[in-house]
Structure formats: structure tokens, C-alpha cells
DNA sequence: GTTTGTGAACCACTTCACAGCC
DNA sequence: GGCTGTGAAGTGGTTCACAAAC
């Protein structure tokens, strides 16, 4: 169904998983995958794989499966990975530095072009090859470098200001690791990742398991 | 509706957000919050807040709202945060060390009791006060310390082995930062956080925005 | 008057099941 | 015979809208 250009959010969130699995198969020299096989690798159900991929177009062959190389290309194109997106990180603390050192960045078509921090000891330095600018330079540098994705690794108190600064500089996608709720205009994509939230959700499950054990006695 | 003991997954995932917002209001000395106010702070819709909270019980007062302190207690109880959960981290690289230094850990009722790594230079050391053990010691140490939550910060190649080791040691909740699909038995909760996946999803949105700009010409 | 708690309507996503093509 | 693509049915979650409680 190549006609409709509205891909469900849930499908978009799974495309990177499929892509990774496809790369694994490509590296093994496998020429084609069935939805069954891809589903197994991605840890989902085969019908879901077929419906997801059908949103990109009819790229499979009945009785055969999907051509691995061709499907990799199509998924990458759909995700916008055929072009390079400039990324900037606000906050050069532990997490910011760990992210800057993440090898998967450039490997996957993202260029880390700038970091920002308030600490005078860090400003002017280079972390894993990326220059650290003062926070005040964010609007100018982000605009000049054409930053597409802003990553926020600051304390929660200043996260919203940083988000606003990125938005003002024309950044259209934000990823925050700050433990606070952020808001952004409708046209800006905002994703939040929060360790303490993940732990609390797991705490709920731990408790549920513990209760079941007690009940089972 | 205190009768039903099945809280929707989506609600559980939002409880930590509400909890954080409630703490903010408590610190400001606010005695009660309406669903409207809590919704605004949490960035969701008021009806959703009410339905979510109704799953915990009827803790609100019509015409008044929810008592902040009481609601904090109930949400914490529901999430299992009134008890301490021992946590272990496998992988003492950049990310593992950044997580070990995360102050929110102990502050929120999680005790980081052990780290594991293969690097002989790290084994025997202590990172932010947490001892680093060899990977081989994982089953014994995790079982002995009663680890409830295992965090995986290793390269993807060994992530599944580590997950299996945690599961064998009786760990019932896993959080993985490794960029690979993991599988675990049904009774083990597994959450995955993946920077490169988040970036790829944002890449999709960046591309969509770029396309709209072109169309708009 | 205010605000909760909740059926009912709605919507998005998932899964089934099978026709259609290889 | 094998596997995709997709309508149709099913599921879970969201939002509406209002009666009940303060």
C-alpha cells in the first residue's frame, strides 16, 4: 500500500529494530528474509512485520520473502538515514560525555557537531573530538551548524530553557535525558528517556512478581 | 475502582511521571491538586489522569481534588517504591559508570549493590562506591545480594548471555541499554533503551518536517 | 459551583485468516 | 507448497460527557 503516506507511529518505532536485524542477516550473507524470520529476530509477530513493511510499499515477493539489501535501502530511505543529520548535545556531564563517545553515532549517519556546557573548565575543550561551547553560544552555533537533533543531558532545572533555545534555533527534533517533563511546539518532535522512570516501572513489576510468589504459597 | 487489581501497562508507565509532578507540588507546599493541574504538569489530558488514578482506588475528593501527600504515598506503594530494590549493573564502560554516578538511584529507593565487568583493570575497583566484580561472579553475587533489577550496559554481542545470567540468578526485571534485541522468559520484565533507535525515530521526524517545508514552497 | 469517577464512544494498533501471487 | 499483502475482527487505550459527591 505505497499510496498512503501516513505511517503509524508504532510502525516507525519498529523500523530501526527491523533495520538492525536486516543488517545482521546481510552480514551473514543471507539474500532474502521471510516475515516469519524477521519477526523471530525482532521479537515480534510475523503479521505485524508484514503490515509494518506494507506501509513502505510492496517490497516483498510472495513465496520468497524480502530481498535483504533492497529492504535495508527502503527502510533507511523511509527513516531519512540516507542523509546526515547534525546533532548537538547540551550538557557535558557524565551522560553527555558517554553519549559523545558513543561509536554508533557517526556509524549510523549522525554527526555530533557541538556540545554545550556552563562549566568554564569544559568550554573550549574537545570531548571525543567534539568542541564544547558555552551555553550562551547555543542559538548561534545550532543555527549555523544547521543542527537537526538536539540532545538534552542537563540537570532538570535548566532542561526546559535548553529545549526552548534549541527550538528557537530551528531544531525540529529533541531527545531529553533530563528527569523532568518538557514541552515543545507541535511541530517539534520530542522524545524523553528517563532512567529513574524505567527503574520505577520495573519496580512495579518486581513487586507484582513478589506478590505472586506470596500468593502461590 | 479499587476492586480490580489489573492496572493497564500504559497507566503504570505514567505513574512515575505523576509521582515526580506530585513531589514538585509537595515541595511548593500545595495541599491538593486537581486532575486538571496534575495533567498540566505531566503534559497529558485531565481525563487520562483521573482514569489512571481511579485504577489505584478512589483517592480523590469531588469538588476538591487529590491530597498531594496521600496520593504520593499511594502511588509509591503501587509502584513498589516503599521497599528497597537491589540493583546490579553489568558493564562498567562509559555508560555503566555514568549510571553508577546517577544520584537519583539511592534517592528513589534503589540500591546499586554490584557492578560486573571483564576488564581486569576495573575488577576489584570501586566505582562511585560500588564494587566491580568479574563477570564470572555474576550468578553468585546477584543471587547472594538478592538483586531484583539487572541493568545491561555491555556491547551487544554479550548482552544476551548477561541477560540469561541475570535470569538464572533469579533476577526478575531487566533494563538493557545494549543495541540489540534481547529475549527473556515471560515472567521476567524486560525494558530496552536504545540511543540509536531514538535517533533514528527522530531522523524520520526530521525528514518529515523537511519534506513539509519543501511542499510548502 | 467545582471536581471526581466512569460508562460509552472513539481511535490506534494488533492479530487473524485467507485470497492472491510466486 | 510457500509467503506476502490486506480486509476484517479483536484488543487496549484515550477521550468525551455527565451523573454523583463535595
Coordinates of C-alpha atoms in Angstrom, one line a residue, chain A residues 6-7 9 12-13 16-17 19-21 41-43 77-81 83 85 87 94-95 97-99 101-102 105 108 110 128 148-149 151 172-175 177-181 187 189-191 193-210, chain B residues 6-7 9 12-13 16-17 19-21 41-43 77-81 83 85 87 94-95 97-99 101-102 105 108 110 128 148-149 151 172-175 177-181 187 189-191 193-210:
Chain A
X6 CA 0.9 8.2 6.7
X7 CA 3.0 5.6 8.5
X9 CA 3.9 6.0 14.9
X12 CA 8.1 4.0 12.8
X13 CA 9.3 3.0 16.2
X16 CA 15.0 0.8 13.5
X17 CA 14.7 -2.7 15.0
X19 CA 16.9 -2.4 10.2
X20 CA 19.3 -3.8 12.8
X21 CA 18.0 -7.3 12.2
X41 CA 14.9 -11.8 15.0
X42 CA 13.0 -8.7 16.0
X43 CA 11.0 -10.4 18.8
X77 CA 15.3 5.8 3.0
X78 CA 12.0 5.9 4.9
X79 CA 13.8 6.7 8.1
X80 CA 15.7 9.5 6.5
X81 CA 19.0 7.8 7.1
X83 CA 21.2 11.8 4.7
X85 CA 21.7 14.8 10.4
X87 CA 23.3 16.6 16.2
X94 CA 28.8 12.1 32.8
X95 CA 26.0 11.2 30.5
X97 CA 30.3 12.6 27.7
X98 CA 29.3 8.9 27.5
X99 CA 26.9 9.8 24.6
X101 CA 31.8 8.7 23.0
X102 CA 29.1 6.5 21.5
X105 CA 26.7 8.0 16.3
X108 CA 24.6 5.5 11.6
X110 CA 24.5 11.2 12.7
X128 CA 35.8 12.8 21.8
X148 CA 18.5 18.9 13.3
X149 CA 18.5 17.0 16.5
X151 CA 20.0 16.1 22.9
X172 CA 13.0 20.3 14.9
X173 CA 13.8 17.1 17.0
X174 CA 14.6 16.8 20.6
X175 CA 15.8 13.9 22.8
X177 CA 17.5 12.5 29.2
X178 CA 16.6 15.0 31.9
X179 CA 14.3 13.7 34.6
X180 CA 11.6 16.3 34.0
X181 CA 8.5 16.8 31.8
X187 CA 5.9 20.8 15.0
X189 CA 9.3 16.0 17.8
X190 CA 10.2 15.4 21.5
X191 CA 11.3 12.1 23.0
X193 CA 14.3 8.9 28.1
X194 CA 14.5 8.6 31.8
X195 CA 16.4 6.1 33.8
X196 CA 14.5 6.7 37.0
X197 CA 11.2 6.2 35.3
X198 CA 12.4 2.9 33.8
X199 CA 13.5 1.8 37.2
X200 CA 10.2 2.7 38.8
X201 CA 8.3 0.8 36.1
X202 CA 10.5 -2.2 36.8
X203 CA 9.9 -1.8 40.5
X204 CA 6.2 -2.2 39.8
X205 CA 6.9 -5.5 38.0
X206 CA 9.3 -6.7 40.7
X207 CA 6.6 -6.1 43.3
X208 CA 4.0 -7.9 41.2
X209 CA 6.3 -10.9 40.9
X210 CA 6.9 -10.8 44.6
Chain B
X6 CA -5.1 -5.2 36.9
X7 CA -3.5 -1.8 36.2
X9 CA 0.6 -1.1 31.3
X12 CA 1.9 2.1 35.1
X13 CA 4.3 3.8 32.6
X16 CA 6.3 7.8 37.7
X17 CA 5.6 11.0 35.8
X19 CA 4.9 11.0 41.1
X20 CA 7.5 13.4 40.0
X21 CA 4.9 16.2 39.5
X41 CA 2.2 19.4 35.0
X42 CA 2.5 15.9 33.5
X43 CA 1.8 17.1 29.9
X77 CA 3.0 2.0 47.3
X78 CA 1.5 0.9 44.0
X79 CA 4.9 1.2 42.2
X80 CA 6.6 -0.8 45.0
X81 CA 8.8 2.2 46.0
X83 CA 10.7 -1.0 49.7
X85 CA 15.2 -2.9 45.4
X87 CA 20.2 -3.2 41.5
X94 CA 31.2 4.9 29.8
X95 CA 27.5 4.4 30.2
X97 CA 29.9 4.4 35.0
X98 CA 27.6 7.3 34.2
X99 CA 24.7 5.3 35.6
X101 CA 27.1 8.0 39.4
X102 CA 23.5 8.8 38.9
X105 CA 19.4 5.9 42.3
X108 CA 14.5 6.9 44.8
X110 CA 17.2 1.7 44.5
X128 CA 31.1 5.7 42.9
X148 CA 15.9 -7.6 41.8
X149 CA 16.8 -5.4 38.8
X151 CA 20.9 -3.3 34.1
X172 CA 13.0 -10.7 37.6
X173 CA 13.5 -7.3 35.9
X174 CA 16.0 -6.3 33.3
X175 CA 16.8 -3.0 31.7
X177 CA 21.0 -0.2 27.0
X178 CA 22.6 -2.6 24.6
X179 CA 21.7 -2.0 21.0
X180 CA 20.3 -5.5 20.3
X181 CA 17.1 -7.4 20.7
X187 CA 7.9 -13.9 33.9
X189 CA 10.1 -7.9 32.8
X190 CA 12.4 -6.6 30.1
X191 CA 12.8 -3.0 29.0
X193 CA 16.5 1.7 25.9
X194 CA 18.5 2.4 22.8
X195 CA 20.0 5.7 21.8
X196 CA 20.5 4.8 18.2
X197 CA 16.9 3.8 17.9
X198 CA 15.7 7.1 19.4
X199 CA 17.9 9.0 17.0
X200 CA 16.5 7.0 14.0
X201 CA 13.0 7.7 15.0
X202 CA 13.9 11.4 15.3
X203 CA 15.6 11.2 11.9
X204 CA 12.2 10.1 10.5
X205 CA 10.5 13.1 12.0
X206 CA 13.3 15.5 10.8
X207 CA 12.8 14.2 7.3
X208 CA 9.1 14.6 7.5
X209 CA 9.5 18.2 8.6
X210 CA 12.0 18.8 5.8

